[in-house]
Amino acid sequence: MKISHSYNINKINVMVLKILYITIFVLVIAAIAENKNGSATGTLWVLAFGAIFSTITYFLKINPTMRAIIFVCILPLTAITKAFLMESNILTYYVVIGSVVLTCVYLESKITLITSIIMHTALIIYYIYSPDKALHFISEDMRTMTFGSMVLVNGLVTYCLMIMAVSSKGYLNSSMKKSQEAEELNKKMESTMENVLKNTKILNESVIEYTENINQTKEASNNITMSIKQMATGIKDEAVSINNINMIMQDAGHKVAGTKKVSEEVQNSATDMNQKITKNADEVNVMISQMVNIQESVGKISEIVKSLQDKMNNIDKSLDGINTIAEQTNLLSLNAAIEAARAGEQGKGFAVVADEIRKLADQSSKITFDIHNVVGQIQYDTKMTFENVQKGNVAVDKGMDIASNLSDSFKLVSNGFINVNSNISTEYDMIEKLKVLFDQMQVQLEGVSAIAEEHTVKTEEVLSNTETQSEKMNQLVVLIERIKDLSKDLEDATK
């Protein structure tokens, strides 16, 4: 692993060059202060050469490692050269030791080794060439041992510095590696937080859209509930009307039965008609009055049945509207399930609720379909009832004609008694048929009444299911608001 750009050899070279400038400046000051017999002039020229050579080396396009070796060697070689020209002192050897120590800042054992070899080679050459100048401050018998000790100590220092350079570089590389790993981990964490923030914003947008869809569904559900309540009220009123019609038909049936009985009596007493003509004329007038009442009742029945048909048509239209709303609810629930699938893990709970809405919409459609079928059957039965009532009305009209003819016949009874008796028989037959028709109408009305009661029960069940659905929609709205708040908290936490 390479040392990062924050700790490279070029930067260290700049630092070492500054140290050289400072050291040379200090040595110049010391030389001037210690000027003896003009000896400072030579020292200044040597130091000036070292400074100039260091500057030129810095701008040369050479290998950074070679530049480092030159920088470290300039000062000790300058000191050795000065000592060779004049005489050495203990400071010369301190400069050599200091330069070897300076190599440790590069954390490169080869720089330390090469520099140490160059400087010690220069010292050995200097000592061999001029031992008196090299160690003039040491007694002659101790110079060789002292110089050997100095070289040995410098070698040990060099070895220790090389070990330190290798260890320090290893520690530095390990530290830089951990720093880079921490930086990469931090970048990954920032990327993760950005993704979380991005997904949170998407979730917020989805929740807002879901909230709008749920509110629309809730409004549609409320409209369905209101429509079903109105339909339930209409069906109850219809049941009451059908019961009233049934009671009227029962009364009309009793009257028809009474008319039949009168006709039987008329027929049985036909042989006594001449003697009881006056009494029988009154009975015929009563019969005519009853026929008028029957005609009015049949007319009312016809109007009621017609009104029932209109109501059944209105119910059928309402059921079509309910079925349309149920289909729209089903589509909305499907859209909500699709959006929940896009939201991923956060949308699973909402997907379950959307599925429940779809099931309720399907149930509403099925129940509406069943009601539609029942209403269709009622419409068919009502149509048949209306046709039968029309037939009864025709029969009543014919009865009125017969009664009129009977009244006229009484006026001509003395001349056409045989014709009167025949007309009475005909009247009896028609009344018998009329009674059968009324019995059939009563049976049909009883069936319609039972169907109306069944419709009432089913409508109440549909109303109960719709109210339950509305309650679940309210719970769903609360849940969506809670998800919206949690998503907002998550977005704030990731900022």
XYZ file of C-alpha atoms in Angstrom:
495
model
C 0.000 0.000 0.000
C 1.426 3.417 -0.949
C 1.617 6.358 1.442
C -1.245 8.733 0.768
C -0.852 12.150 -0.723
C -1.003 13.749 2.723
C 2.420 12.185 3.643
C 4.664 11.800 0.564
C 8.361 12.144 -0.108
C 8.035 15.419 -2.028
C 6.515 17.162 0.958
C 9.234 15.718 3.201
C 11.893 17.011 0.778
C 10.442 20.499 1.091
C 10.536 20.212 4.870
C 14.155 18.938 4.855
C 15.166 21.795 2.519
C 13.755 24.277 5.018
C 15.673 22.542 7.815
C 18.852 22.853 5.712
C 18.286 26.564 5.202
C 17.725 27.079 8.905
C 20.765 24.992 9.873
C 22.999 26.767 7.353
C 21.754 30.108 8.637
C 22.557 29.109 12.216
C 26.008 27.870 11.189
C 26.663 31.136 9.349
C 25.758 33.127 12.457
C 27.950 30.877 14.576
C 30.859 31.215 12.130
C 30.615 34.988 12.102
C 30.433 35.117 15.886
C 33.444 32.775 16.177
C 35.554 34.545 13.560
C 39.248 33.912 14.294
C 42.007 35.132 11.993
C 39.574 35.334 9.068
C 38.601 31.680 9.300
C 34.904 32.549 8.978
C 35.344 33.423 5.302
C 36.050 29.853 4.280
C 33.193 28.566 6.377
C 30.802 31.041 4.784
C 31.884 30.029 1.278
C 31.384 26.355 2.073
C 27.937 26.985 3.624
C 26.943 29.213 0.696
C 27.907 26.431 -1.691
C 25.764 23.989 0.321
C 22.732 26.325 0.216
C 23.118 26.978 -3.520
C 23.574 23.313 -4.332
C 20.502 22.403 -2.232
C 18.380 24.942 -4.086
C 19.571 23.743 -7.494
C 18.890 20.138 -6.512
C 15.332 21.008 -5.494
C 14.534 22.312 -8.985
C 16.258 19.508 -10.882
C 13.957 16.889 -12.437
C 15.372 13.867 -10.653
C 13.973 10.948 -8.694
C 12.455 12.125 -5.354
C 14.459 9.465 -3.481
C 17.703 10.684 -5.062
C 16.764 14.255 -4.147
C 16.164 13.149 -0.554
C 19.605 11.475 -0.348
C 21.279 14.633 -1.709
C 19.401 16.882 0.745
C 20.427 14.756 3.725
C 24.054 14.408 2.588
C 24.647 18.069 1.677
C 25.072 19.359 5.214
C 27.417 16.619 6.577
C 29.477 16.597 3.348
C 29.721 20.375 3.586
C 30.871 20.078 7.201
C 33.465 17.392 6.284
C 34.716 19.526 3.364
C 35.092 22.532 5.664
C 36.945 20.365 8.194
C 39.232 19.043 5.440
C 40.095 22.566 4.318
C 40.605 23.892 7.799
C 40.259 21.633 10.784
C 37.442 19.634 12.310
C 35.719 19.977 15.602
C 33.141 17.980 17.507
C 30.364 19.888 15.685
C 31.327 18.136 12.433
C 30.492 14.750 13.906
C 27.298 16.081 15.476
C 26.213 17.239 12.024
C 26.895 13.752 10.647
C 24.898 12.082 13.446
C 22.105 14.641 13.082
C 21.879 14.084 9.342
C 21.624 10.326 9.837
C 18.860 10.906 12.362
C 17.152 13.309 9.917
C 16.684 10.466 7.438
C 14.122 8.858 9.737
C 11.512 11.438 8.673
C 11.349 9.730 5.255
C 10.335 6.380 6.779
C 12.505 4.716 4.091
C 15.246 2.366 5.342
C 17.137 2.515 2.031
C 17.495 6.301 2.282
C 18.889 5.916 5.801
C 21.281 3.155 4.702
C 22.576 4.919 1.566
C 22.993 8.233 3.371
C 24.843 6.593 6.257
C 27.183 4.750 3.866
C 27.990 7.957 1.952
C 28.691 10.013 5.087
C 30.736 7.327 6.841
C 32.714 6.709 3.644
C 33.506 10.428 3.525
C 34.539 10.392 7.206
C 36.745 7.335 6.731
C 38.439 8.906 3.676
C 38.873 12.137 5.609
C 40.354 10.302 8.604
C 42.672 8.176 6.462
C 43.883 11.200 4.502
C 44.326 13.527 7.484
C 43.929 11.869 10.890
C 45.563 14.829 12.624
C 42.900 17.242 11.346
C 40.060 14.768 11.779
C 40.586 14.260 15.504
C 43.054 16.940 16.521
C 41.125 17.471 19.719
C 41.772 13.818 20.739
C 45.115 12.544 21.944
C 47.072 10.691 19.286
C 47.008 7.300 20.988
C 43.192 7.468 21.347
C 42.295 8.709 17.883
C 41.984 5.344 16.122
C 39.891 3.822 18.887
C 37.776 6.956 19.173
C 37.179 7.105 15.407
C 36.306 3.393 15.321
C 33.921 3.865 18.216
C 32.299 6.799 16.419
C 31.874 4.767 13.236
C 30.479 1.829 15.226
C 28.068 4.047 17.132
C 26.941 5.683 13.896
C 26.446 2.223 12.386
C 24.335 1.128 15.356
C 22.350 4.359 15.153
C 21.846 3.747 11.443
C 20.667 0.200 12.086
C 18.241 1.351 14.792
C 16.960 4.109 12.522
C 16.412 1.594 9.717
C 14.408 -0.641 12.061
C 12.454 2.388 13.255
C 11.807 3.454 9.654
C 10.464 0.027 8.712
C 8.271 -0.164 11.833
C 7.091 3.425 11.536
C 6.259 2.966 7.883
C 4.303 -0.181 8.740
C 2.419 1.669 11.441
C 1.832 4.595 9.125
C 0.579 2.339 6.333
C -1.700 0.542 8.791
C -2.968 3.872 10.079
C -3.510 5.202 6.574
C -5.248 1.971 5.590
C -7.581 2.263 8.554
C -8.116 5.929 7.730
C -9.013 5.049 4.138
C -11.298 2.255 5.339
C -12.962 4.686 7.721
C -13.315 7.197 4.882
C -14.818 4.546 2.590
C -17.154 3.432 5.389
C -18.157 7.041 5.938
C -18.852 7.437 2.203
C -20.937 4.254 2.227
C -22.810 5.533 5.279
C -23.449 8.856 3.547
C -24.621 6.993 0.436
C -26.893 4.818 2.572
C -28.331 7.844 4.332
C -28.881 9.549 0.958
C -30.726 6.439 -0.281
C -32.782 6.349 2.922
C -33.622 10.028 2.520
C -34.482 9.505 -1.171
C -36.684 6.478 -0.402
C -38.284 8.379 2.476
C -39.211 11.208 0.119
C -40.649 8.678 -2.339
C -42.579 7.091 0.540
C -43.923 10.500 1.558
C -45.097 11.148 -2.001
C -46.710 7.680 -2.144
C -48.399 8.222 1.238
C -49.791 11.556 0.044
C -51.130 9.882 -3.114
C -52.533 6.981 -1.072
C -54.199 9.476 1.277
C -55.911 11.194 -1.660
C -57.083 7.836 -3.061
C -58.325 6.703 0.360
C -60.198 9.970 0.869
C -61.837 9.546 -2.534
C -62.716 5.945 -1.683
C -64.053 7.053 1.678
C -66.234 9.682 0.007
C -67.516 7.098 -2.489
C -68.226 4.682 0.377
C -70.185 7.373 2.204
C -72.199 8.030 -0.956
C -72.906 4.299 -1.264
C -74.045 4.197 2.356
C -76.406 7.133 1.797
C -77.809 5.540 -1.355
C -78.370 2.217 0.395
C -80.074 3.968 3.304
C -82.396 5.710 0.864
C -82.985 2.433 -0.956
C -83.760 0.698 2.352
C -86.290 3.386 3.172
C -87.861 3.037 -0.287
C -88.075 -0.758 0.035
C -89.740 -0.459 3.435
C -92.259 1.972 1.969
C -92.743 -0.416 -0.939
C -93.416 -3.284 1.483
C -96.019 -1.182 3.279
C -97.646 -0.270 -0.048
C -97.710 -3.907 -1.143
C -99.323 -4.922 2.153
C -101.957 -2.250 1.645
C -102.582 -3.497 -1.893
C -102.894 -7.012 -0.529
C -105.477 -5.875 2.008
C -107.414 -4.083 -0.736
C -107.316 -7.189 -2.905
C -108.539 -9.296 -0.004
C -111.428 -6.905 0.499
C -112.131 -6.947 -3.228
C -112.051 -10.751 -3.134
C -114.614 -10.793 -0.368
C -116.770 -8.486 -2.400
C -116.416 -10.704 -5.453
C -117.379 -13.685 -3.304
C -120.429 -11.768 -2.124
C -121.292 -10.932 -5.689
C -120.981 -14.574 -6.585
C -123.319 -15.475 -3.760
C -125.811 -12.914 -4.977
C -125.557 -14.318 -8.469
C -126.215 -17.790 -7.110
C -129.275 -16.569 -5.298
C -130.439 -14.799 -8.437
C -129.951 -17.933 -10.453
C -131.720 -20.101 -7.838
C -134.608 -17.740 -7.671
C -134.938 -17.326 -11.407
C -138.117 -19.363 -11.375
C -139.602 -16.932 -8.833
C -138.494 -13.864 -10.758
C -141.937 -12.805 -11.836
C -143.326 -12.814 -8.307
C -140.300 -11.101 -6.737
C -139.415 -8.786 -9.589
C -139.436 -5.656 -7.428
C -137.216 -7.134 -4.733
C -134.851 -8.574 -7.289
C -134.665 -5.206 -9.047
C -133.368 -3.656 -5.812
C -130.810 -6.425 -5.503
C -129.728 -5.751 -9.074
C -129.262 -2.078 -8.211
C -127.152 -3.100 -5.213
C -125.176 -5.326 -7.484
C -124.603 -2.440 -9.887
C -123.413 -0.281 -6.986
C -121.004 -2.998 -5.911
C -119.752 -3.333 -9.458
C -119.030 0.387 -9.465
C -117.057 -0.036 -6.256
C -115.221 -2.976 -7.749
C -114.426 -0.906 -10.814
C -113.036 1.882 -8.631
C -111.015 -0.619 -6.568
C -109.631 -2.239 -9.667
C -108.701 1.222 -11.004
C -106.895 1.999 -7.750
C -105.177 -1.350 -7.886
C -104.068 -0.564 -11.430
C -102.633 2.797 -10.302
C -100.847 1.202 -7.333
C -99.375 -1.517 -9.504
C -98.241 1.135 -12.010
C -96.620 3.112 -9.162
C -94.965 -0.091 -7.999
C -93.507 -0.571 -11.484
C -92.100 2.971 -11.423
C -90.539 2.386 -8.006
C -89.038 -0.879 -9.157
C -87.525 0.978 -12.132
C -86.071 3.610 -9.771
C -84.644 0.853 -7.576
C -83.097 -0.746 -10.653
C -81.439 2.579 -11.570
C -80.135 2.986 -8.000
C -78.721 -0.532 -8.135
C -76.940 0.332 -11.386
C -75.393 3.361 -9.645
C -74.363 1.220 -6.671
C -72.807 -1.360 -8.969
C -70.849 1.396 -10.782
C -69.546 2.744 -7.460
C -68.562 -0.774 -6.382
C -66.603 -1.226 -9.625
C -64.865 2.130 -9.071
C -64.063 1.086 -5.496
C -62.599 -2.159 -6.837
C -60.421 -0.193 -9.304
C -59.274 2.166 -6.551
C -58.331 -0.770 -4.316
C -56.410 -2.306 -7.241
C -54.525 0.968 -7.761
C -53.780 1.135 -4.018
C -52.406 -2.448 -4.097
C -50.163 -1.533 -7.069
C -48.809 1.540 -5.255
C -48.244 -0.530 -2.093
C -46.241 -3.066 -4.161
C -44.101 -0.179 -5.477
C -43.472 1.006 -1.894
C -41.926 -2.342 -1.044
C -41.688 -3.409 2.582
C -43.363 -0.192 3.866
C -46.467 -0.810 1.777
C -47.238 -4.403 2.922
C -49.712 -3.396 5.627
C -51.537 -1.094 3.230
C -51.652 -3.842 0.566
C -53.592 -6.079 3.004
C -56.074 -3.294 3.667
C -56.417 -2.615 -0.070
C -57.164 -6.312 -0.637
C -59.880 -6.177 2.035
C -61.398 -3.160 0.276
C -61.383 -5.068 -2.998
C -63.133 -8.032 -1.350
C -65.780 -5.723 0.111
C -66.240 -4.110 -3.303
C -66.667 -7.581 -4.869
C -69.194 -8.500 -2.164
C -71.041 -5.234 -2.805
C -71.121 -6.001 -6.537
C -72.416 -9.523 -5.902
C -75.092 -8.373 -3.478
C -76.090 -5.605 -5.900
C -76.321 -8.184 -8.673
C -78.532 -10.411 -6.505
C -80.750 -7.458 -5.602
C -80.910 -6.509 -9.266
C -82.132 -10.024 -10.124
C -84.758 -9.943 -7.381
C -85.933 -6.498 -8.480
C -86.142 -7.794 -12.029
C -88.336 -10.655 -10.814
C -90.506 -8.173 -8.929
C -90.786 -6.053 -12.066
C -91.826 -9.112 -14.014
C -94.376 -10.120 -11.354
C -95.635 -6.540 -11.159
C -96.043 -6.474 -14.923
C -98.042 -9.693 -14.797
C -100.121 -8.310 -11.932
C -100.771 -5.146 -13.902
C -101.880 -7.169 -16.905
C -104.167 -9.269 -14.709
C -105.591 -6.134 -13.119
C -106.223 -4.779 -16.598
C -108.014 -7.990 -17.409
C -109.975 -7.631 -14.183
C -110.822 -4.091 -15.156
C -112.105 -5.357 -18.505
C -114.072 -7.995 -16.663
C -115.545 -5.364 -14.344
C -116.458 -3.265 -17.348
C -118.159 -6.253 -18.821
C -119.893 -6.850 -15.490
C -121.121 -3.294 -15.545
C -122.435 -3.822 -19.030
C -124.132 -6.985 -17.893
C -125.630 -5.245 -14.871
C -126.919 -2.489 -17.119
C -128.375 -5.006 -19.450
C -129.887 -6.766 -16.441
C -131.473 -3.534 -15.294
C -132.906 -2.995 -18.729
C -134.044 -6.550 -18.765
C -136.037 -5.986 -15.579
C -137.892 -3.280 -17.388
C -138.679 -5.783 -20.080
C -139.008 -8.703 -17.643
C -142.538 -9.390 -18.539
C -141.699 -9.797 -22.197
C -138.176 -11.305 -21.970
C -137.948 -13.351 -18.764
C -136.183 -16.151 -20.645
C -133.533 -13.701 -21.862
C -133.125 -12.358 -18.285
C -132.559 -15.830 -16.913
C -129.932 -16.457 -19.601
C -128.169 -13.201 -18.779
C -128.118 -14.104 -15.092
C -126.402 -17.372 -15.920
C -123.857 -15.530 -18.012
C -123.286 -13.068 -15.191
C -122.708 -15.910 -12.755
C -120.070 -17.440 -15.029
C -118.250 -14.156 -15.424
C -118.282 -13.497 -11.682
C -116.854 -16.971 -11.153
C -114.044 -16.140 -13.547
C -113.563 -12.780 -11.874
C -113.241 -14.488 -8.496
C -110.603 -16.830 -9.915
C -108.686 -13.843 -11.279
C -108.878 -12.062 -7.939
C -107.650 -15.179 -6.177
C -104.692 -15.325 -8.551
C -103.959 -11.640 -8.018
C -104.030 -12.132 -4.266
C -101.582 -15.043 -4.480
C -99.246 -12.955 -6.647
C -99.454 -9.997 -4.299
C -98.620 -12.246 -1.369
C -95.519 -13.389 -3.301
C -94.590 -9.775 -4.027
C -95.033 -8.961 -0.336
C -92.722 -11.832 0.657
C -90.135 -10.677 -1.885
C -90.369 -7.110 -0.588
C -89.772 -8.335 2.959
C -86.787 -10.352 1.743
C -85.482 -7.258 -0.046
C -85.798 -5.317 3.179
C -83.706 -7.901 5.055
C -81.042 -8.038 2.340
C -80.914 -4.263 2.089
C -80.360 -4.040 5.827
C -77.529 -6.583 5.490
C -75.984 -4.563 2.658
C -76.331 -1.410 4.745
C -74.612 -3.136 7.682
C -71.755 -4.325 5.439
C -71.403 -0.867 3.930
C -71.258 0.766 7.358
C -68.604 -1.792 8.371
C -66.679 -0.932 5.208
C -66.929 2.774 6.026
C -65.598 2.089 9.515
C -62.639 0.170 8.046
C -62.018 3.025 5.638
C -61.855 5.412 8.605
C -59.378 3.089 10.336
C -57.359 2.955 7.120
C -57.243 6.756 6.947
C -55.908 6.865 10.532
C -53.312 4.203 9.656
C -52.169 6.119 6.556
C -51.807 9.297 8.625
C -49.686 7.349 11.122
C -47.463 6.041 8.297
C -47.154 9.590 6.995
C -45.999 10.841 10.426
C -43.472 7.983 10.777
C -42.116 8.689 7.285
C -41.741 12.386 8.170
C -39.860 11.457 11.362
C -37.560 9.156 9.351
C -36.876 11.900 6.816
C -36.040 14.377 9.609
C -33.742 11.804 11.244
C -31.741 11.283 8.027
C -31.155 14.975 7.374
